[in-house]
mmCIF file of C-alpha atoms in Angstrom:
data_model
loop_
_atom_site.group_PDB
_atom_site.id
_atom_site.type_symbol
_atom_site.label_atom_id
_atom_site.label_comp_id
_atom_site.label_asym_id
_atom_site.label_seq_id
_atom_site.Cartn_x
_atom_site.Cartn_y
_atom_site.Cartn_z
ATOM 1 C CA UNK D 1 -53.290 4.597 12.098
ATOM 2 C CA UNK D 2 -50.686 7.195 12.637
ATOM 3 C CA UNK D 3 -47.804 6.945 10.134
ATOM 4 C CA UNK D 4 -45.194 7.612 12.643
ATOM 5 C CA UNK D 5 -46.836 5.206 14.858
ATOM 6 C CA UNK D 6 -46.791 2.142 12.242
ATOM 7 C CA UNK D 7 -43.469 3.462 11.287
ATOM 8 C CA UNK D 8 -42.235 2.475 14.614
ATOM 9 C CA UNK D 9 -43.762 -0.671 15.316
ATOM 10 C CA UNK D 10 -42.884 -1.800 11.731
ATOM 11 C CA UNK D 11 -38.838 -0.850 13.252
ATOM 12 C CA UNK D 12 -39.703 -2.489 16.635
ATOM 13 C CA UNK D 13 -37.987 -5.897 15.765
ATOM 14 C CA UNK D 14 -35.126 -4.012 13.810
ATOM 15 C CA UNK D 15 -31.776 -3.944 15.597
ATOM 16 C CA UNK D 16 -30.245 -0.472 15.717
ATOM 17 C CA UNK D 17 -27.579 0.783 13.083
ATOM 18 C CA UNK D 18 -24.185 0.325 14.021
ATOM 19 C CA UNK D 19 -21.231 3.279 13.285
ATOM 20 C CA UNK D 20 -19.798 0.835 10.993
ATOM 21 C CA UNK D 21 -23.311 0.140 8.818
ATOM 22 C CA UNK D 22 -23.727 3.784 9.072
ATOM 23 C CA UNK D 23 -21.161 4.394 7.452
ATOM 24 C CA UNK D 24 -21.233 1.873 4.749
ATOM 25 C CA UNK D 25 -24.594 3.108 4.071
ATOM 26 C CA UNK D 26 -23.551 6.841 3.648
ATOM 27 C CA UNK D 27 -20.495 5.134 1.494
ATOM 28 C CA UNK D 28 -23.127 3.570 -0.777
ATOM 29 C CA UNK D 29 -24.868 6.874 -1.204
ATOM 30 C CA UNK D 30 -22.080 8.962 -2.015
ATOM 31 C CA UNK D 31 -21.101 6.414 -4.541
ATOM 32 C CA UNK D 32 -24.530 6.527 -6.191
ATOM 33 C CA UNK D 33 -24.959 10.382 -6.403
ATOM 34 C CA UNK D 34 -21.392 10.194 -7.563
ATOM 35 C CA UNK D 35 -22.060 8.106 -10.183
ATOM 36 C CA UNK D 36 -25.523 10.148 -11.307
ATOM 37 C CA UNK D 37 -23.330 13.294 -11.199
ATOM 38 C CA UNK D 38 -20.345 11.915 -13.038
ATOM 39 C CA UNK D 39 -18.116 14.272 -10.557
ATOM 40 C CA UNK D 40 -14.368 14.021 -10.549
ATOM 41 C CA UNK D 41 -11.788 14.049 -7.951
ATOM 42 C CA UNK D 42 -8.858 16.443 -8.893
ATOM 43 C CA UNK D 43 -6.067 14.125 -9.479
ATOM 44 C CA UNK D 44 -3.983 16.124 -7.297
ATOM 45 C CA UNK D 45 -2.553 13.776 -4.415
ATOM 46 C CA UNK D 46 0.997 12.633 -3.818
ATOM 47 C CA UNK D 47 3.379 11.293 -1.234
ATOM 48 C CA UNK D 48 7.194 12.697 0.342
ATOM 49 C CA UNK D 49 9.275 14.005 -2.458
ATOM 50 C CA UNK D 50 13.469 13.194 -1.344
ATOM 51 C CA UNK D 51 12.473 12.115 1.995
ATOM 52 C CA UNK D 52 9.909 9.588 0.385
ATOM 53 C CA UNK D 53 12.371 8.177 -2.265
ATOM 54 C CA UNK D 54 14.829 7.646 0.750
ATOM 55 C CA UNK D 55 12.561 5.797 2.349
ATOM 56 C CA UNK D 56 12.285 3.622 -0.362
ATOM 57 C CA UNK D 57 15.811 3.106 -0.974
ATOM 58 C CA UNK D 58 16.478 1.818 2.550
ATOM 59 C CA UNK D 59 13.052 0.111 2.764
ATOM 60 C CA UNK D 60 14.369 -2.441 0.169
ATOM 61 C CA UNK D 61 18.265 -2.349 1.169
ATOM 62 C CA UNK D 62 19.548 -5.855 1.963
ATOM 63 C CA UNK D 63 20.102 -7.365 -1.531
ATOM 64 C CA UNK D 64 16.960 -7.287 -3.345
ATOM 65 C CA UNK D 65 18.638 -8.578 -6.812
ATOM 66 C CA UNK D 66 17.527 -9.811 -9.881
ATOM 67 C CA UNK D 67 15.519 -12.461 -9.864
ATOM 68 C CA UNK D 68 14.082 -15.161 -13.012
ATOM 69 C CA UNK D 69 11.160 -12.958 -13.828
ATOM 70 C CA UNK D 70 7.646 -14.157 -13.051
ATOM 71 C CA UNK D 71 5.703 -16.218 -14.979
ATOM 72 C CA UNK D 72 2.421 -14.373 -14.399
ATOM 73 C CA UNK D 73 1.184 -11.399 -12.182
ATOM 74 C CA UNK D 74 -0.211 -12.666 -8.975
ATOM 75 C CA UNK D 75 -0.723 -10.812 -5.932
ATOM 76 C CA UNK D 76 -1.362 -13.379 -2.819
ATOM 77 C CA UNK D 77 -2.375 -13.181 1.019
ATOM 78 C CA UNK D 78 0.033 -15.295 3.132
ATOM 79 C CA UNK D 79 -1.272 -18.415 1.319
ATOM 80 C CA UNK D 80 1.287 -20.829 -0.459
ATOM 81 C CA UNK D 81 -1.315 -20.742 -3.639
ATOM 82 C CA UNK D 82 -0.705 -18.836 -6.066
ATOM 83 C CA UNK D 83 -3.706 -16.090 -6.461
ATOM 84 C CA UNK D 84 -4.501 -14.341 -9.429
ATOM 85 C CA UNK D 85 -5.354 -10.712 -9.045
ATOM 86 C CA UNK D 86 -8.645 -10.660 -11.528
ATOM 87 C CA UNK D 87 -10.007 -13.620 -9.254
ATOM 88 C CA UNK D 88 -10.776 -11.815 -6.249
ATOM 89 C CA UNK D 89 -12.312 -14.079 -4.236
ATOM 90 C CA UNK D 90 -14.801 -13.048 -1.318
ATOM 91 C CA UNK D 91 -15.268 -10.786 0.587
ATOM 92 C CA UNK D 92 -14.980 -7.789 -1.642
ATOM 93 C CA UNK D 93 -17.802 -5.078 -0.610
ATOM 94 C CA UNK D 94 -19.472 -2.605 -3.037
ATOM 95 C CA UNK D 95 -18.149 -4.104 -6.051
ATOM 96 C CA UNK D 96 -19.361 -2.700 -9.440
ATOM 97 C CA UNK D 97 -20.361 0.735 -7.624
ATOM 98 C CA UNK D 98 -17.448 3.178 -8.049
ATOM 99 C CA UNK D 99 -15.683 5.059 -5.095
ATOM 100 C CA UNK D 100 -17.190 7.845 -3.753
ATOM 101 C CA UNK D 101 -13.884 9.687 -1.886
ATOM 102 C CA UNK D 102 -11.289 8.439 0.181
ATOM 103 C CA UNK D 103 -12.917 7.624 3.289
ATOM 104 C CA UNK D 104 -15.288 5.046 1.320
ATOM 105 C CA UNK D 105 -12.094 3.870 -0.057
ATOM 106 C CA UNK D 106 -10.683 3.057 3.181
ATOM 107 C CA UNK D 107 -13.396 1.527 4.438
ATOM 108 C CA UNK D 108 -13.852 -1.038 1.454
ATOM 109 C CA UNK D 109 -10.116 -2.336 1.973
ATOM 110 C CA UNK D 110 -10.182 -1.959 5.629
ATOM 111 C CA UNK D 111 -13.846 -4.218 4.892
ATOM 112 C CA UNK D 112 -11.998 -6.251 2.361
ATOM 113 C CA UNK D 113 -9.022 -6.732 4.887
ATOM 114 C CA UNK D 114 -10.815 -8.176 7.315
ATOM 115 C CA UNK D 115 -12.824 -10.873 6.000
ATOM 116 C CA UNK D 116 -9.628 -12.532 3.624
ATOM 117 C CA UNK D 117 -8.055 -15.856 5.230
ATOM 118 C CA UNK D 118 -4.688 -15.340 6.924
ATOM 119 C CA UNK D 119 -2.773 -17.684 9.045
ATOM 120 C CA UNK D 120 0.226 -16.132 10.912
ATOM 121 C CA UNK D 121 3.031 -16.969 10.221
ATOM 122 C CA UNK D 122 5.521 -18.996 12.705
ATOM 123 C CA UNK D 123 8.539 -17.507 13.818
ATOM 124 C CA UNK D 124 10.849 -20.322 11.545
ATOM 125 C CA UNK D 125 9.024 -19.857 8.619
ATOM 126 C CA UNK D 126 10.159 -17.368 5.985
ATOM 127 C CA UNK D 127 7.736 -14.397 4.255
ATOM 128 C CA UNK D 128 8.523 -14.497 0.353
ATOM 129 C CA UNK D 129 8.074 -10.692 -1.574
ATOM 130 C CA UNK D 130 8.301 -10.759 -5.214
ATOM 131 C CA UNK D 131 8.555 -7.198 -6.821
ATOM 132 C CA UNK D 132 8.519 -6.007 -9.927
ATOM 133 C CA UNK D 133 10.437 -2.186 -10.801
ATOM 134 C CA UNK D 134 10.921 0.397 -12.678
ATOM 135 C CA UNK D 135 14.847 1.142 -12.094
ATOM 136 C CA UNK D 136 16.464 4.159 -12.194
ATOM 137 C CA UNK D 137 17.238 6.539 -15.670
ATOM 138 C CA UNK D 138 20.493 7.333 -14.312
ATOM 139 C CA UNK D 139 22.168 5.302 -11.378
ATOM 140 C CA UNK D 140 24.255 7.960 -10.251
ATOM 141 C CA UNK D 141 21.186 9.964 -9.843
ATOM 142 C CA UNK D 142 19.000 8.269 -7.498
ATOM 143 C CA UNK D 143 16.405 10.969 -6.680
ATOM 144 C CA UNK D 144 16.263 11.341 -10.675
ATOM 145 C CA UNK D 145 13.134 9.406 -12.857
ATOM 146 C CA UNK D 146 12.995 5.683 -13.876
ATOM 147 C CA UNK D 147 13.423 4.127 -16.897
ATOM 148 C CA UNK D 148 9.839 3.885 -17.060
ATOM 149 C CA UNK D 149 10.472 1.684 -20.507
ATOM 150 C CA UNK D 150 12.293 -0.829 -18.358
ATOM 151 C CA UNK D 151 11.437 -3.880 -15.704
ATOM 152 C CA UNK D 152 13.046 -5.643 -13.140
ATOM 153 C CA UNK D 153 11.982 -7.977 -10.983
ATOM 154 C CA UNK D 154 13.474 -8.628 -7.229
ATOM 155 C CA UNK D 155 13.258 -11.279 -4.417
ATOM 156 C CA UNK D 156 13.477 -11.830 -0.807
ATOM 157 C CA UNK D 157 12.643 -13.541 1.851
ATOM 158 C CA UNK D 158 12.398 -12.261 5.245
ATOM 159 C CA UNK D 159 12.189 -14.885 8.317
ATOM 160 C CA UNK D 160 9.168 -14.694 10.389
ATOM 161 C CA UNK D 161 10.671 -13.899 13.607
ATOM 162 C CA UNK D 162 12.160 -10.490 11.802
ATOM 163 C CA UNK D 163 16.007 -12.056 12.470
ATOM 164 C CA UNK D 164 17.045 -13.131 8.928
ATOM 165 C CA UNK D 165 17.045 -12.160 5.094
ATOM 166 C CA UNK D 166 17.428 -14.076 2.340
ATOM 167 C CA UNK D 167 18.551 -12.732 -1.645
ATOM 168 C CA UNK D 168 19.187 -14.443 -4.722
ATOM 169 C CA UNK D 169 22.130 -13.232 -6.892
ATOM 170 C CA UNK D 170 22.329 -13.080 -11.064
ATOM 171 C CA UNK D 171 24.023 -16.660 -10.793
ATOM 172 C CA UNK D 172 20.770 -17.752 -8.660
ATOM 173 C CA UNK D 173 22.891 -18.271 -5.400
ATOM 174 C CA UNK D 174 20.953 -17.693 -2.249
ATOM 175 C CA UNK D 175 22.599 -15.783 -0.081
ATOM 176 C CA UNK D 176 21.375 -15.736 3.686
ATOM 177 C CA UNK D 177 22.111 -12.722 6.218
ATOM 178 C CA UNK D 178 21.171 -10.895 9.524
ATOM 179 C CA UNK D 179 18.261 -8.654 8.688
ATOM 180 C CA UNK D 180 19.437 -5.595 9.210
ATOM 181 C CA UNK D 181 17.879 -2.523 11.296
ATOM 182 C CA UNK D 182 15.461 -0.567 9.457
ATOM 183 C CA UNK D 183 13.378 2.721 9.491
ATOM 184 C CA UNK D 184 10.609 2.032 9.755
ATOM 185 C CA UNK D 185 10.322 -1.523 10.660
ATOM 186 C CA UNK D 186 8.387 -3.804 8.415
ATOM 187 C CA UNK D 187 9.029 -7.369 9.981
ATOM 188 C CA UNK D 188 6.550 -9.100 10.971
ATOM 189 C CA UNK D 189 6.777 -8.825 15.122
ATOM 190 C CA UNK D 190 6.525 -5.166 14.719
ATOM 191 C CA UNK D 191 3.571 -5.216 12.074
ATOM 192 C CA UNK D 192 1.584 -7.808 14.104
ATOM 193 C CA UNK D 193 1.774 -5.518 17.361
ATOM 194 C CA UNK D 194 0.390 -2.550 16.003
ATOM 195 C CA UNK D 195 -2.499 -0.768 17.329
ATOM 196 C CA UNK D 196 -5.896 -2.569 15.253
ATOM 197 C CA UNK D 197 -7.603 0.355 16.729
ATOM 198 C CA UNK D 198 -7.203 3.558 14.016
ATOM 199 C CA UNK D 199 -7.219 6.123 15.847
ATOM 200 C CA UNK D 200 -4.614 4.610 18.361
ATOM 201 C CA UNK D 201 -2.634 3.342 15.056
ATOM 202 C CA UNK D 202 -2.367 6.840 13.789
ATOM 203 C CA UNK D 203 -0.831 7.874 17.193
ATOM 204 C CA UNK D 204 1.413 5.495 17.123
ATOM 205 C CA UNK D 205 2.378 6.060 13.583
ATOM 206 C CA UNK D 206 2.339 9.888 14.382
ATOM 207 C CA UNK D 207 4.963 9.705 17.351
ATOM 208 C CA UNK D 208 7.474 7.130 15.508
ATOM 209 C CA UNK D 209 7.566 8.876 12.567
ATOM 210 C CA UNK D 210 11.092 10.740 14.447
ATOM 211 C CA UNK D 211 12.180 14.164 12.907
ATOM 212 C CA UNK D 212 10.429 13.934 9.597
ATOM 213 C CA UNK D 213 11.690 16.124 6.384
ATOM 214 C CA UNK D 214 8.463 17.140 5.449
ATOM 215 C CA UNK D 215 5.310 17.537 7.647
ATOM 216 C CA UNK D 216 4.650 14.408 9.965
ATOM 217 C CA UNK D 217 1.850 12.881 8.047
ATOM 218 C CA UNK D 218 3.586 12.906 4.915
ATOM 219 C CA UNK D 219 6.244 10.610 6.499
ATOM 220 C CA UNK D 220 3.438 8.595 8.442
ATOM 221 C CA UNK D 221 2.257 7.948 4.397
ATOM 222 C CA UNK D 222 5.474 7.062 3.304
ATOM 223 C CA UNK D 223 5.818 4.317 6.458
ATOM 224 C CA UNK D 224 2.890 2.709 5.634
ATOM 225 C CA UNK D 225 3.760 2.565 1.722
ATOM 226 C CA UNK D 226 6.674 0.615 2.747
ATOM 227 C CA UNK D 227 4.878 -1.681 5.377
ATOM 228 C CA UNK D 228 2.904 -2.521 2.270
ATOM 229 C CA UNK D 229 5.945 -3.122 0.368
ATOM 230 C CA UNK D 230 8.011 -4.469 2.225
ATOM 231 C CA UNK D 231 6.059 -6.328 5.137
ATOM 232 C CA UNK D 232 3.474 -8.904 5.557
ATOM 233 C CA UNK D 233 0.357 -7.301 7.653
ATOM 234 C CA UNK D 234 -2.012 -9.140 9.770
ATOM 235 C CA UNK D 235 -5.865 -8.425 8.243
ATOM 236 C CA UNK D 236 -6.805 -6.623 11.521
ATOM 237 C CA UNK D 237 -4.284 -4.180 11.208
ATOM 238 C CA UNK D 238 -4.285 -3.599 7.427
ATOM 239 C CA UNK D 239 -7.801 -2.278 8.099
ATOM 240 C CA UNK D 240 -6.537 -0.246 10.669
ATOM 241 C CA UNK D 241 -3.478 1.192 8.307
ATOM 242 C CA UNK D 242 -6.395 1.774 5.177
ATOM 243 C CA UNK D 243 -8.846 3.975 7.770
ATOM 244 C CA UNK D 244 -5.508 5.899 9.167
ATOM 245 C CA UNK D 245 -4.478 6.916 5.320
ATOM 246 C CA UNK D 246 -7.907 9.261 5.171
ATOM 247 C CA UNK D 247 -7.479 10.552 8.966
ATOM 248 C CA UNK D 248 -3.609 12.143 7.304
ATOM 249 C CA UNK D 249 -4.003 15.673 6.247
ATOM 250 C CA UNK D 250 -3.647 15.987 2.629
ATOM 251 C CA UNK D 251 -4.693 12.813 1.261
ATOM 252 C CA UNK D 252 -6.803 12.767 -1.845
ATOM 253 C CA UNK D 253 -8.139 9.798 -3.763
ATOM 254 C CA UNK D 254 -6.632 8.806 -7.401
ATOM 255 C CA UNK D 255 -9.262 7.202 -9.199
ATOM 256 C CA UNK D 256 -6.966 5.626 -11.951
ATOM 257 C CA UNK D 257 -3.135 4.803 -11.285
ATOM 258 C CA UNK D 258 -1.395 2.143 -13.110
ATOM 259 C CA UNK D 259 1.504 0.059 -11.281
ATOM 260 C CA UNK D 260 4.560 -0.667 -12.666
ATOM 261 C CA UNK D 261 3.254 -4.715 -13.615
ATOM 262 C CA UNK D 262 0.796 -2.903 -15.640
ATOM 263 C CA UNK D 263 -2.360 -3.048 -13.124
ATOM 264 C CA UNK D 264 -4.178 -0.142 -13.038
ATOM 265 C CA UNK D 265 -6.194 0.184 -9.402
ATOM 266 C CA UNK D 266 -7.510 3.361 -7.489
ATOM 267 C CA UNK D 267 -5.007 4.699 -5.120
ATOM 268 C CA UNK D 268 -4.419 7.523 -1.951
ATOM 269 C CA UNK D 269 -2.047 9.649 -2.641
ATOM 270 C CA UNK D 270 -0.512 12.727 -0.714
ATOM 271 C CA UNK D 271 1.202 15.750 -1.999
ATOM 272 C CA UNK D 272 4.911 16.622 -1.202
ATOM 273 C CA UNK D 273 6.536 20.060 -1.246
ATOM 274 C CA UNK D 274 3.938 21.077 -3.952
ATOM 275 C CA UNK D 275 5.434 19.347 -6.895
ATOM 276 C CA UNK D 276 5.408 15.220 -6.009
ATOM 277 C CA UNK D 277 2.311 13.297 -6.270
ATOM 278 C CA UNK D 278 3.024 9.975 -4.488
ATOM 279 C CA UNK D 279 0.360 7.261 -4.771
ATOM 280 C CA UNK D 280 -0.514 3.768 -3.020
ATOM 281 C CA UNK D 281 -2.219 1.771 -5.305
ATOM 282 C CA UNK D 282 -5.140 -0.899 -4.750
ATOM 283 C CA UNK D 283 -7.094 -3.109 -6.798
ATOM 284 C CA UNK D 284 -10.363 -1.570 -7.176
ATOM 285 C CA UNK D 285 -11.655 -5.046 -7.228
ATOM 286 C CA UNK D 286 -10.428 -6.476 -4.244
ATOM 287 C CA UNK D 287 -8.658 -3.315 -2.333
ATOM 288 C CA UNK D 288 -5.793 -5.824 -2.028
ATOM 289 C CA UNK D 289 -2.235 -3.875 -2.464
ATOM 290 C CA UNK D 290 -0.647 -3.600 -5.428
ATOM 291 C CA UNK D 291 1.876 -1.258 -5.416
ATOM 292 C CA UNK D 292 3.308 2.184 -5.588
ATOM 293 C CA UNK D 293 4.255 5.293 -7.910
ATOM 294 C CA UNK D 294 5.570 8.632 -7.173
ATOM 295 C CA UNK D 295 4.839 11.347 -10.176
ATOM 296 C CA UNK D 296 6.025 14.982 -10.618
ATOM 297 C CA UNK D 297 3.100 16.934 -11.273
ATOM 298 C CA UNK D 298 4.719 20.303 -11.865
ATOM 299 C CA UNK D 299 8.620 21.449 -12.946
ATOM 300 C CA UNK D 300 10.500 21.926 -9.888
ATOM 301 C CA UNK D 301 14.140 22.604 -8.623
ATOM 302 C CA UNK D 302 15.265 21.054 -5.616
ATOM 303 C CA UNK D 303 18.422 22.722 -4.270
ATOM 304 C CA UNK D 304 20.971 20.784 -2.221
ATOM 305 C CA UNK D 305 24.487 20.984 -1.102
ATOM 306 C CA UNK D 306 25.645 18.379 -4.180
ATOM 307 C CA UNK D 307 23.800 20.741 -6.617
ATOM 308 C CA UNK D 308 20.260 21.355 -8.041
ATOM 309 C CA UNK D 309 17.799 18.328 -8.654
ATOM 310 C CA UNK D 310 15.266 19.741 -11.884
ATOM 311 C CA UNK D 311 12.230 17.597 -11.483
ATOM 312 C CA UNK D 312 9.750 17.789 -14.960
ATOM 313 C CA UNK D 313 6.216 17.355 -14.880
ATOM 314 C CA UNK D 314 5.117 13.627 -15.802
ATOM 315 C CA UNK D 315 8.457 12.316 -15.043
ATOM 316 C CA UNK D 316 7.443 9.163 -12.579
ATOM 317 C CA UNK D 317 10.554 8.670 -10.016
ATOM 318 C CA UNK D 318 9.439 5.936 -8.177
ATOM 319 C CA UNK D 319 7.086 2.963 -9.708
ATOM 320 C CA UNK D 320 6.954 -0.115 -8.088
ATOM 321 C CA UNK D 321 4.616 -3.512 -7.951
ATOM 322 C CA UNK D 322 4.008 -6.138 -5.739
ATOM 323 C CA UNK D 323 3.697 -9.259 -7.527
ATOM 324 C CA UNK D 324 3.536 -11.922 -5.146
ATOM 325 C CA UNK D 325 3.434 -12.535 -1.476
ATOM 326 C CA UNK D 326 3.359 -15.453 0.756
ATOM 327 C CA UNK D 327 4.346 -17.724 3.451
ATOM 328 C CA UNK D 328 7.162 -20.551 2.986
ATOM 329 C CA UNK D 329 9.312 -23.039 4.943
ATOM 330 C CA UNK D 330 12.577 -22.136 4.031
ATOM 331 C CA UNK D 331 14.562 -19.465 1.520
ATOM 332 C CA UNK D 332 14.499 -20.507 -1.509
ATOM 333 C CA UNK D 333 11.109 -21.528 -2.133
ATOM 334 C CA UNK D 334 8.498 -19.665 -3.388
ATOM 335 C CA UNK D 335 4.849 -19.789 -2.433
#
């Protein structure tokens, strides 16, 4: 018999390949040859320099204060159990293979996304973020590096229905307030209506990203570091925010970044004005979020109308974790 004719009839009862088994498939082959050629990625890849370390500033405004420090490094879904990070549970595709590039790196997490357990949240109930920092070297300097010898860890609740904050002062007093209006937004009305569609997402992302420092993308990077941070996604659109990150011009894969609990993950990471290598940082067990770090790469001057900002290569000047995050009744508890 013909082999192209058995060939065919042996495929007869075989559905066709869909775009998104296609794509695993080329994912898994990339790895492998990657793995047989032993190649490395340049670790060249950053986020938004000033603008960036704005964002960050504002992203956590509202009273994120000193809180008793955590005893143990867990990184949840929006379930009141605590989760350990080295447990990762299912769903994790591809595991033990490494990552070919950043495109099979956003489709693991956007994979990974999809298939954890997530209840929404209702609109009385309260999203807890524990975070864990490096703060700054010099307060009066805040574009400056971090005392990257030095912790702190931070609390906060943020209601459900995106109208109310909650902090915890150094005498442990909870202190309740109106959330105030931020840019971006990261409550949780605004996260769930996203686009779950990526190429729609990055549109979206791409026309609220309003007179950006830097180029737009770099500032579409820097809004979805703090919806990470700062935000409780849906699973649908978490996949859709991991397949925007390689559609962004400029963004490179980091095969090894360390977060500021210690954790060290595989991360995206974009370039700002030449000199700022800004990095979102996953598990590369899971592809669950861990947190963030921005790193000069190269000496630079930054010249403003309060003086000149001298930037030195390796200083890190924003490093940030994600500890724990999860769903509770009220402020005050902890998940």
């Amino acid at each position: 018999m013909d082999d192209l004719k058995l060939l065919a009839e042996l495929r007869s009862d075989t559905p066709p390949m869909t775009t998104e088994t296609a794509r695993l498939a080329r994912a898994r082959l990339l790895a492998t040859a990657a793995e047989a050629e032993r190649r490395t990625v340049p670790a060249h890849a950053g986020r938004a320099g000033v603008t960036r370390r704005r964002l960050f500033r504002v992203a956590v405004a509202g009273g994120l204060v000193t809180a008793a420090a955590a005893t143990g490094i867990a990184v949840a879904g929006n379930t009141e159990k605590r989760t350990d990070h080295r447990n990762p549970g299912p769903g994790v595709p591809l595991r033990g293979t490494p990552v070919a590039n950043v495109v099979d790196l956003a489709d693991r997490a956007a994979q990974a996304a999809r298939t954890r357990p997530f209840t929404a949240p209702k609109p009385e109930q309260w999203i807890y973020i524990q975070t864990r920092s490096a703060p700054m070297a010099d307060p009066g300097e805040p574009n400056g590096p971090v005392a990257s010898r030095q912790r702190r860890t931070t609390a906060q609740w943020i209601r459900a229905d995106g109208k109310q904050e909650a902090t915890v002062d150094s005498n442990r007093k909870l202190t309740i307030d109106d959330l105030l209006p931020a840019e971006p937004r990261f409550d949780y009305p605004y996260l769930s209506s996203l686009p779950t569609d990526p190429d729609r997402l990055l549109a979206t992302l791409r026309a609220s990203a309003d007179e950006p420092v830097g180029p737009r993308d770099v500032a579409v990077f820097s809004n979805i570091g703090v919806f990470m941070r700062n935000g409780l996604i849906p699973p649908q659109v978490q996949a859709a925010l991991f397949q925007v990150l390689p559609r962004l011009k400029g963004v490179q894969l980091v095969r090894q970044a360390t977060d500021a609990a210690g954790r060290t993950g595989v991360a995206f990471a974009i370039i700002e004005e030449g000199y700022l290598r800004d990095e979102l940082i996953l598990d590369s067990r899971t592809y669950r979020y861990l947190g963030e770090r921005s790193i000069v790469i190269k000496n630079h001057v930054s010249h403003g109308d309060d003086g000149d900002l001298r930037s030195r290569k390796g200083e890190i000047v924003q490093w940030a974790a994600q500890t724990r995050i999860g769903v509770v009744d009220k402020p005050g508890q902890r998940p």
